[in-house]
Short mmCIF file of C-alpha atoms and ligand atoms in Angstrom, two decimals:
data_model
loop_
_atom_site.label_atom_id
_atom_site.label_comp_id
_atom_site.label_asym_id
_atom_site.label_seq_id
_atom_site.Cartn_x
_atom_site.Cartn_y
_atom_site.Cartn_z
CA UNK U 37 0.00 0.00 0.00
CA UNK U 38 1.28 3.76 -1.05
CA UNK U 39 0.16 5.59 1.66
CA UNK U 40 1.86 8.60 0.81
CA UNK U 41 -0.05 12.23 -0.30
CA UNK U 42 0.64 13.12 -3.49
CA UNK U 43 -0.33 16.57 -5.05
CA UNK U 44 -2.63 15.18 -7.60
CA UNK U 45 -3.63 12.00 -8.64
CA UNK U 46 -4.00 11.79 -12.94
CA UNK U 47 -6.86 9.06 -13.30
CA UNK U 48 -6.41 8.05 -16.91
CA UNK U 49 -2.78 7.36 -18.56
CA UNK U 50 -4.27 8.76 -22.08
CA UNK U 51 -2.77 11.11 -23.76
CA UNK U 52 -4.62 13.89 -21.75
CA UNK U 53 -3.14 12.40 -18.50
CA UNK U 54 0.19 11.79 -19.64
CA UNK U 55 0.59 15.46 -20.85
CA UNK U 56 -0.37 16.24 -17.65
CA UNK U 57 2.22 14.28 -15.61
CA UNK U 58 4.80 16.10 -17.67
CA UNK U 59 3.25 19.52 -16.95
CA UNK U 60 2.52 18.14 -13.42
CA UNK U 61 6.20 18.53 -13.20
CA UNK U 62 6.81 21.93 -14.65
CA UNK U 63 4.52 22.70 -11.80
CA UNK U 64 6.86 21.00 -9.12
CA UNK U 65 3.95 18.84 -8.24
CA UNK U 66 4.24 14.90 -7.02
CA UNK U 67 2.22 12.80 -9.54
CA UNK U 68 0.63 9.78 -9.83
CA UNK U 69 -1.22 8.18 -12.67
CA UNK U 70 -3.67 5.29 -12.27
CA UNK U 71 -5.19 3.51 -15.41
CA UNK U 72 -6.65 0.73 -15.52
CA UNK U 73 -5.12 -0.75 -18.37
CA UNK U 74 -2.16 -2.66 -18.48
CA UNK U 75 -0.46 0.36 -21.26
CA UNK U 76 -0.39 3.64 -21.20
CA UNK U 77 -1.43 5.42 -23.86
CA UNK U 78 -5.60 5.36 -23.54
CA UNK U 79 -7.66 4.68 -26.98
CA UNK U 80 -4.74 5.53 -28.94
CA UNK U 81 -3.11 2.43 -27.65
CA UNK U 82 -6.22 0.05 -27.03
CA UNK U 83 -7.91 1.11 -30.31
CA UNK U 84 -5.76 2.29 -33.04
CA UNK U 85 -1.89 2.21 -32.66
CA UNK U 86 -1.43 1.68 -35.91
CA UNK U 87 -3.29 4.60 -37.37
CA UNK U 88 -1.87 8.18 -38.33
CA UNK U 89 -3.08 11.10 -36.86
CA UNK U 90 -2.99 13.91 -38.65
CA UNK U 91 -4.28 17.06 -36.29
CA UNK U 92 -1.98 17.47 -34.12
CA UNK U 93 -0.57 20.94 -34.28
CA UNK U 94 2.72 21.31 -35.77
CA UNK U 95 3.13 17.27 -36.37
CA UNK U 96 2.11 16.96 -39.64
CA UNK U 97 1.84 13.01 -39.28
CA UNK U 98 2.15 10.64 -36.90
CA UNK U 99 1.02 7.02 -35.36
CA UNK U 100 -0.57 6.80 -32.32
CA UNK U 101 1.63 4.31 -31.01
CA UNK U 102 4.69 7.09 -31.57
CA UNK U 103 2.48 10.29 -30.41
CA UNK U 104 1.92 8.05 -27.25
CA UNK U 105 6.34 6.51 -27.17
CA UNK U 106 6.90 10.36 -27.04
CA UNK U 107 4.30 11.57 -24.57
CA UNK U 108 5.15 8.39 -22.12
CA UNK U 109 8.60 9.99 -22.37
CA UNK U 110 7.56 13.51 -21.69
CA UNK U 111 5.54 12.73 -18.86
CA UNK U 112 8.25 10.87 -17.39
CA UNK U 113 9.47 14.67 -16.64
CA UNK U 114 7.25 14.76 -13.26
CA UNK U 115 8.81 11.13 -12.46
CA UNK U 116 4.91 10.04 -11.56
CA UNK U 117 3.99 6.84 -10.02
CA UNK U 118 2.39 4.71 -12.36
CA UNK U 119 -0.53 2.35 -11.36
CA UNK U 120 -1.34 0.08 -14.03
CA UNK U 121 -4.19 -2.62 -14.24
CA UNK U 122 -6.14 -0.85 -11.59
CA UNK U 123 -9.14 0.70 -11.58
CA UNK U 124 -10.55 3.68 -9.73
CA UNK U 125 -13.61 2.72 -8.09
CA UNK U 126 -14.62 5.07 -4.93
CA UNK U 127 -13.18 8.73 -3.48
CA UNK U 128 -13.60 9.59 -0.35
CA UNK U 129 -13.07 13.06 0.66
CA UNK U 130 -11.33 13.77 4.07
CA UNK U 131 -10.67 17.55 5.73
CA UNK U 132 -7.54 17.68 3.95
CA UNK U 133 -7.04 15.30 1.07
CA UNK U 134 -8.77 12.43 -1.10
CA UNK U 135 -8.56 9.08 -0.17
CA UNK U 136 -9.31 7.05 -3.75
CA UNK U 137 -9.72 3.62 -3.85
CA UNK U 138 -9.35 1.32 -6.62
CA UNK U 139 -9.55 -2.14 -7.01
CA UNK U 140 -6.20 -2.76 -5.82
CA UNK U 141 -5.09 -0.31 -3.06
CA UNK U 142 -6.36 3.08 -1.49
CA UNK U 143 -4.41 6.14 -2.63
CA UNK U 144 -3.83 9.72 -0.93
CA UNK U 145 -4.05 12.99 -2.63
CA UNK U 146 -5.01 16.73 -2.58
CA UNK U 147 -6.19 17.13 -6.09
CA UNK U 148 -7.80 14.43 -8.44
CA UNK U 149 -7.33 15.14 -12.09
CA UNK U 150 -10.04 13.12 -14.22
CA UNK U 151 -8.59 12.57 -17.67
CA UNK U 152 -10.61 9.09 -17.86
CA UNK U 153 -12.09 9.59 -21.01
CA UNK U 154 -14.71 6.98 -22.33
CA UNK U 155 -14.14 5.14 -19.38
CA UNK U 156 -12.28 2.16 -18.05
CA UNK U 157 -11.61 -0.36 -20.80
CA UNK U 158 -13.65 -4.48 -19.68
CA UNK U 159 -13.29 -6.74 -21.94
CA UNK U 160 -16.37 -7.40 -24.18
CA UNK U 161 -18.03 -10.81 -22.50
CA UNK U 162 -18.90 -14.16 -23.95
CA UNK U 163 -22.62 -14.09 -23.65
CA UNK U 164 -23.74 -17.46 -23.89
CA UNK U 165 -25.62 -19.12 -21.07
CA UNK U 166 -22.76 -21.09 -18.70
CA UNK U 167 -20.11 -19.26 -19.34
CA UNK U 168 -19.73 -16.45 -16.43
CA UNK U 169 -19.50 -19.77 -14.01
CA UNK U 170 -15.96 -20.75 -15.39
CA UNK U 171 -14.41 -17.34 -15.63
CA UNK U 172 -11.41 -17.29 -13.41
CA UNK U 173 -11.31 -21.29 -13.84
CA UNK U 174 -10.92 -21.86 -17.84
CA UNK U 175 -12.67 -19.17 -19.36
CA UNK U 176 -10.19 -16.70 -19.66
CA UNK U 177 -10.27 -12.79 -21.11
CA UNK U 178 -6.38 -12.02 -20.56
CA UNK U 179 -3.27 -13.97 -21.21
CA UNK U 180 -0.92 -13.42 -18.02
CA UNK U 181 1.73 -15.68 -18.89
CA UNK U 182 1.96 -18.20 -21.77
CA UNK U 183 3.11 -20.96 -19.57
CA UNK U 184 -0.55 -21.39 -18.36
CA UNK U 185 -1.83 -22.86 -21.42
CA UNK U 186 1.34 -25.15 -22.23
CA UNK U 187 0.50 -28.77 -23.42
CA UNK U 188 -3.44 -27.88 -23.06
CA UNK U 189 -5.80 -27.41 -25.45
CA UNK U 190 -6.72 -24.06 -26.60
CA UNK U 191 -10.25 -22.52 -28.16
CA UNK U 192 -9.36 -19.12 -28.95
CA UNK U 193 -12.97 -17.26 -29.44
CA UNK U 194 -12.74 -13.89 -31.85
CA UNK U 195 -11.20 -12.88 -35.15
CA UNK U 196 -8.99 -9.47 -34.85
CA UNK U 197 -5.90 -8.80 -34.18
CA UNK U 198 -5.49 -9.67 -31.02
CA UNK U 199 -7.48 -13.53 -31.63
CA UNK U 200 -5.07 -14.40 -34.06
CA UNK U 201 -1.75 -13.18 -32.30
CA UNK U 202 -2.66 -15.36 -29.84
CA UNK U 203 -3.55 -18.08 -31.60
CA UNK U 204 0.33 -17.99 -33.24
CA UNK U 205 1.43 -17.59 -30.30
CA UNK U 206 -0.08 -20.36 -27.99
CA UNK U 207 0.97 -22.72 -31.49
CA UNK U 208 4.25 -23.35 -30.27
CA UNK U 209 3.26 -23.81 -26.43
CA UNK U 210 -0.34 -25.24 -26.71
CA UNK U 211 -0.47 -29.17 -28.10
CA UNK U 212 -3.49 -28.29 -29.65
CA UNK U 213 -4.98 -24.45 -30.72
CA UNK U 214 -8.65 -23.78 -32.16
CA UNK U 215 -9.83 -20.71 -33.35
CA UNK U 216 -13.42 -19.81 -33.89
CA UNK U 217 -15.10 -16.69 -35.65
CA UNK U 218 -18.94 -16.05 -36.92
CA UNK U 219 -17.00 -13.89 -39.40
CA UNK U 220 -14.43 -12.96 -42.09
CA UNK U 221 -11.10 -12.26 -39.98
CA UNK U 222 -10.63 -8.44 -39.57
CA UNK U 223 -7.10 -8.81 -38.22
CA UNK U 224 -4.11 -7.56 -40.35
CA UNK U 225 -3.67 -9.88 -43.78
CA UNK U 226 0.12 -10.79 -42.81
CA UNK U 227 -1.36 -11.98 -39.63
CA UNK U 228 -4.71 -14.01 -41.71
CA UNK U 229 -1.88 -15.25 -44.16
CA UNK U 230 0.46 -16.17 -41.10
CA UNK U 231 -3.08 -18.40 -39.62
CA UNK U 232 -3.11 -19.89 -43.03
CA UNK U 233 -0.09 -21.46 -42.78
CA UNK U 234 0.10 -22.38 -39.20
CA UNK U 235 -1.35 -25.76 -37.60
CA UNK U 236 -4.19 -23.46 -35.85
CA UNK U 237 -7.31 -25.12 -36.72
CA UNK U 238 -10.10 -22.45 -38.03
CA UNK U 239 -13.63 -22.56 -37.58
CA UNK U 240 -15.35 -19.94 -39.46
CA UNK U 241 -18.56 -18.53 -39.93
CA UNK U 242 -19.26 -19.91 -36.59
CA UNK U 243 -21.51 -18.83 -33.85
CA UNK U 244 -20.95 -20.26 -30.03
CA UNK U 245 -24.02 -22.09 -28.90
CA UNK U 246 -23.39 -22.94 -25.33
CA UNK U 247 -20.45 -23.83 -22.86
CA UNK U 248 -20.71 -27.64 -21.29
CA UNK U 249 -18.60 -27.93 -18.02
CA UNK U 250 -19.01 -29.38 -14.83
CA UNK U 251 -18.95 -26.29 -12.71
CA UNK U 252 -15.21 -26.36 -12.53
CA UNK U 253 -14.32 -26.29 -15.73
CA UNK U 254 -15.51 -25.98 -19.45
CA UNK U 255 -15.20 -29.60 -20.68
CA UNK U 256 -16.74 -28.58 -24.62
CA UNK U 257 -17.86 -25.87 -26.43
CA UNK U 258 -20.78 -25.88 -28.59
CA UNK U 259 -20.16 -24.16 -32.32
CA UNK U 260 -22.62 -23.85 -34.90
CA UNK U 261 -21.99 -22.63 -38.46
CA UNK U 262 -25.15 -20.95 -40.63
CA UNK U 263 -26.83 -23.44 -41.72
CA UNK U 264 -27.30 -24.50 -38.11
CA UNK U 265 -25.00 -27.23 -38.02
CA UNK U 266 -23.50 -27.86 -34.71
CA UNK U 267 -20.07 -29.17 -33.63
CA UNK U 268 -18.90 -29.46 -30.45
CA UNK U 269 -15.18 -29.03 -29.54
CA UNK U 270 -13.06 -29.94 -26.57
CA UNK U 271 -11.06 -27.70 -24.66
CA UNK U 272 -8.80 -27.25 -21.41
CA UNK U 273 -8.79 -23.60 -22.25
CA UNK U 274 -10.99 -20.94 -23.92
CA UNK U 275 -9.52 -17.69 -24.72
CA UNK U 276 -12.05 -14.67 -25.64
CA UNK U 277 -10.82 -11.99 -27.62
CA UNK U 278 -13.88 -9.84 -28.32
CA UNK U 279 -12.41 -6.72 -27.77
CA UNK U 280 -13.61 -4.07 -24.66
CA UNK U 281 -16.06 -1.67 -23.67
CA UNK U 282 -15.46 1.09 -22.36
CA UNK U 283 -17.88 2.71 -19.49
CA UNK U 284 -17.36 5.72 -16.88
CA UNK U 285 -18.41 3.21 -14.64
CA UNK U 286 -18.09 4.31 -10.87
CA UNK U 287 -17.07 7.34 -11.67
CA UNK U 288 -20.74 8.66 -12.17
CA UNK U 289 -21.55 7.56 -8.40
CA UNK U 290 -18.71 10.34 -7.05
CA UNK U 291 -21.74 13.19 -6.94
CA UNK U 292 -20.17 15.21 -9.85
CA UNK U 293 -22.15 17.40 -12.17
CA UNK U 294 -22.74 15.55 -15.42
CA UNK U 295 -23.77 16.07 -18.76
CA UNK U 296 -24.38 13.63 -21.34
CA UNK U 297 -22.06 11.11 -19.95
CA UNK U 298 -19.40 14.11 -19.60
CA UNK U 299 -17.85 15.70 -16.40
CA UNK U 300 -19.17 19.26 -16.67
CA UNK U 301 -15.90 21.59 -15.69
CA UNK U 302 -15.76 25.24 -15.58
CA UNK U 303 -13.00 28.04 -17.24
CA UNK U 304 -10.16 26.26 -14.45
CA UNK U 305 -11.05 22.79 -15.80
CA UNK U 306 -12.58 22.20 -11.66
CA UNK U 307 -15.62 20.19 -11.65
CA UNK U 308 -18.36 20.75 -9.37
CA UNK U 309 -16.50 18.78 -5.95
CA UNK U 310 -13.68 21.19 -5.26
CA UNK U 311 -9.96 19.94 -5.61
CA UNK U 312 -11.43 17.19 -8.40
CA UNK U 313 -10.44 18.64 -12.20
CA UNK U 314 -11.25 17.22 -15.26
CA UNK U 315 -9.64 17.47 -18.74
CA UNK U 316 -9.68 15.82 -21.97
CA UNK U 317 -12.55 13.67 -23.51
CA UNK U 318 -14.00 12.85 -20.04
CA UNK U 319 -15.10 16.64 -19.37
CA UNK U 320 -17.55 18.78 -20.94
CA UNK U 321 -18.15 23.07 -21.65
CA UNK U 322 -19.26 25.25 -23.41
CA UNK U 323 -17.99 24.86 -27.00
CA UNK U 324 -16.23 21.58 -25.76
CA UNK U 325 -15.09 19.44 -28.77
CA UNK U 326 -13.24 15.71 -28.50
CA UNK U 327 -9.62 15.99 -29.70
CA UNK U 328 -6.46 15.10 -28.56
CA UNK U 329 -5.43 18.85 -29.20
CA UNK U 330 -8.16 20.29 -27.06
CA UNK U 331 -7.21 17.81 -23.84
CA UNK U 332 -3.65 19.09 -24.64
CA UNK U 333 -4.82 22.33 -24.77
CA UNK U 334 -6.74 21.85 -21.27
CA UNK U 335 -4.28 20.61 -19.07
CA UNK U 336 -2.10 23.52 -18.58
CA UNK U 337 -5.01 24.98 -17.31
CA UNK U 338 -6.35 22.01 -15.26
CA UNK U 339 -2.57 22.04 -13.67
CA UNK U 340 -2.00 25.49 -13.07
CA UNK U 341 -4.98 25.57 -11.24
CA UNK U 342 -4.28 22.76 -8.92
CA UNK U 343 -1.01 24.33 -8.19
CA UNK U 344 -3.06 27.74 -6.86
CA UNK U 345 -5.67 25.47 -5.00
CA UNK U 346 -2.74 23.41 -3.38
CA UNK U 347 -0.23 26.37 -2.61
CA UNK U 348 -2.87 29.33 -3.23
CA UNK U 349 0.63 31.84 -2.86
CA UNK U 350 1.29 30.35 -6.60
CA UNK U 351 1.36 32.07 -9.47
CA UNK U 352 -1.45 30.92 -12.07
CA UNK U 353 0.12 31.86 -15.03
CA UNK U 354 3.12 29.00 -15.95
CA UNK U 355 6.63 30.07 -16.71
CA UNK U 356 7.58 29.64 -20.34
CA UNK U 357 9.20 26.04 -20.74
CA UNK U 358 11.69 27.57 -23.23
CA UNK U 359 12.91 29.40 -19.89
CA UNK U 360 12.65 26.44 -17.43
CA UNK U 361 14.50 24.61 -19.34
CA UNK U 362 17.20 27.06 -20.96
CA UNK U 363 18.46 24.24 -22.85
CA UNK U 364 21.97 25.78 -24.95
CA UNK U 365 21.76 24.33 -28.42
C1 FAD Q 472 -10.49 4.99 -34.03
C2 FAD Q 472 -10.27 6.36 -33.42
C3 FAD Q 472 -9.56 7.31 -34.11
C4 FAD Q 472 -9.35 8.58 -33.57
N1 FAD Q 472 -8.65 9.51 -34.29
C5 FAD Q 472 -8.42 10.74 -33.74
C6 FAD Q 472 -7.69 11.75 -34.46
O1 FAD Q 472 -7.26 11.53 -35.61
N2 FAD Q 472 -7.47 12.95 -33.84
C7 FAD Q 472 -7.93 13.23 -32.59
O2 FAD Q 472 -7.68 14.32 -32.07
N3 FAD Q 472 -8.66 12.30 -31.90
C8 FAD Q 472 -8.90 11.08 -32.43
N4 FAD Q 472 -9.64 10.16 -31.74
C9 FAD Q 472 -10.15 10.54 -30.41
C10 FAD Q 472 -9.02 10.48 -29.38
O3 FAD Q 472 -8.49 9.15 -29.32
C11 FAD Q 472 -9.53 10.91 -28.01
O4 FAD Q 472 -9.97 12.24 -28.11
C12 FAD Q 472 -8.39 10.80 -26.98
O5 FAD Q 472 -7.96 9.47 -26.81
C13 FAD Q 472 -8.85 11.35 -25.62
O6 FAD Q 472 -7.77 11.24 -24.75
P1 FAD Q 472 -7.98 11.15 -23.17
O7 FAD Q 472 -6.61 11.00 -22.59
O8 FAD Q 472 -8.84 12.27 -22.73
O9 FAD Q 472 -8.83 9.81 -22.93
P2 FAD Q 472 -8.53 8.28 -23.33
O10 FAD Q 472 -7.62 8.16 -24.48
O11 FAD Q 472 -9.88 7.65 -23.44
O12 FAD Q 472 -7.78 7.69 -22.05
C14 FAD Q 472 -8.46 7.55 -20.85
C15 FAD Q 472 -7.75 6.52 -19.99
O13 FAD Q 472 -8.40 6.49 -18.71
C16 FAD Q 472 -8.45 5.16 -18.26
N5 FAD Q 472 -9.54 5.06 -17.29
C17 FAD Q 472 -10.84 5.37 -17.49
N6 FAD Q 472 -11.56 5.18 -16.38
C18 FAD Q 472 -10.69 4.73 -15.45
C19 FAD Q 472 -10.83 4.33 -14.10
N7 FAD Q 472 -12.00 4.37 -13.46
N8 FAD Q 472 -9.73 3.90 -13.44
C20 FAD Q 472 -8.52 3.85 -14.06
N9 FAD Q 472 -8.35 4.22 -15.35
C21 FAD Q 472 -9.41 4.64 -16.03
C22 FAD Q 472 -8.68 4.35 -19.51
O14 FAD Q 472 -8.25 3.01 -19.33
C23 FAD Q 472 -7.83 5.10 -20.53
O15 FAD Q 472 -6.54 4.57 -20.65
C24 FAD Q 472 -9.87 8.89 -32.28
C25 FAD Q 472 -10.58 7.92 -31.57
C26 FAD Q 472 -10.79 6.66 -32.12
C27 FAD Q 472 -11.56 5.63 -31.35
#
């Protein structure tokens, strides 16, 4: 447990939070940014790394995965403590500071900064009747570590990116790997080509029917392709890969001021619970638009005015960075 107070606590490792670590410390404030995904990075990482983004000002091009390498490395300025894989759940405030807890620990600060965007990322469920039961036991959502599914066999359930990396991947560990779609593969066609030449076995257009277990594990899974036919297959594993939804989740239950599904913020980027700021996609205003620029654009405001609430003899206005950092070319 990190029972120490920091200055402000970034909830969201997005590109809105991670500018804001690094301008956390032009501010000469302790930081610490909790996400509850295992990268930082936010949509651009879960949702389109490979895509070029284009309106960003003065970066004519660039992917998100290397907008995100170089923002990672510019927040690292404020030397934050990072909190991956947890999720913020309840805050709690105290006379002096915020007690937050996720589902991991229970963190101290005097500011929160909300820069959660859409929401915490949960992977998208298999929804057939059974199969909540075995999650945990052989119904799994995540890969933690490879070794788990060596010798077994493997149903891998989806057809992006992610279904078929897997699927190669658990090939050389797995004796056996399956993988089943009710579609065309929509992962990359190296990867589809890779699948075709691999000893995965593919199942497609198929639909899953129903699990069959015995309460402690998923013995069979029950496939059936259009024309109704069903199959069943055997597996020691299943692996879902249906991608995640996103949802503000707790969040809403903190008694903020909400619009639409947005954190409603005034001209400091403070929400309506004093010492809690919002920036980036998660907040709304007046004129508000969702853009990477505009979170950039809102968290030297959001930070500035967290260091006047926490040290109100502050100046709001930030020095230049061009004369904090003075660096001689
Ligand atoms: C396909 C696609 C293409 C896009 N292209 C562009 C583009 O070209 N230009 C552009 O400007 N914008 C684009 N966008 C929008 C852009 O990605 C968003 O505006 C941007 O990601 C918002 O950044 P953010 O940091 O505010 O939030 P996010 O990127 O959503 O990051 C929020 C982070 O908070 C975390 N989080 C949420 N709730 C919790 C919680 N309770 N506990 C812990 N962590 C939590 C999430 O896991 C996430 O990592 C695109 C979006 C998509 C989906």
């Amino acid at each position: 447990m990190d029972s120490e107070l920091y200055d402000v606590t970034i909830i969201g490792g997005g590109p809105t939070g991670l500018f804001a670590s690094f301008y956390g410390g032009l501010r000469d404030l302790k930081v610490k940014i909790i996400d509850s995904l295992p990268q930082l990075g936010g949509q651009l990482m879960e949702l389109y790394p490979d895509k070029y983004i284009y309106d960003i000002g003065g970066i004519p091009k660039v992917l998100a995965k290397d907008l995100v390498a170089n923002l990672v490395e510019q927040a690292a300025y404020s030397n934050p403590t990072i909190c991956l894989e947890e999720t913020a759940i309840a805050l709690e405030r105290l006379p002096d500071y915020f007690a937050l807890t996720t589902d991991k620990d229970v963190h101290y600060s005097k500011t929160i900064l909300l820069t959660s965007g859409i929401g915490s990322f949960q992977p998208r469920k298999l929804n057939v009747p059974g199969a909540s039961e075995y999650e945990g036991k052989n119904l799994h959502y995540k890969v933690k570590s490879l070794e788990n599914f060596k010798g077994s066999d493997v149903l891998v359930l989806g057809g992006g990116d992610s279904a078929l990396d897997w699927s190669l991947m658990l090939e050389g560990v797995a004796s056996k790997v399956t993988i089943c779609h009710r579609r065309e593969f929509t992962a990359h066609e190296m990867t589809i080509q890779q699948l075709q030449n691999s000893t995965v076995q593919v199942k497609t257009p198929y639909g899953i029917k129903e699990v069959i277990g015995d309460g402690e594990k998923i013995e069979e899974v029950v496939i059936m392709s259009k024309d109704k036919t069903e199959e069943r297959i055997t597996a020691d594993h299943v692996l879902v890969n249906y991608g995640n939804v996103a949802s503000l989740g707790p969040l809403k239950e903190w008694g903020l001021e909400m619009e639409k599904n947005s954190v409603v913020v005034n001209e400091k980027m403070e929400t309506s619970v004093e010492g809690i700021y919002a920036a980036g996609d998660v907040c709304t205003h007046d004129g508000k638009v969702k853009l990477i620029a505009v979170g950039f654009g809102e968290v030297p405001i959001a930070i500035s005015h967290i260091k006047a609430f926490i040290d109100p003899k502050a100046r709001v206005q930030p020095k230049h960075s061009t004369s904090i950092f003075e660096e001689v070319k």
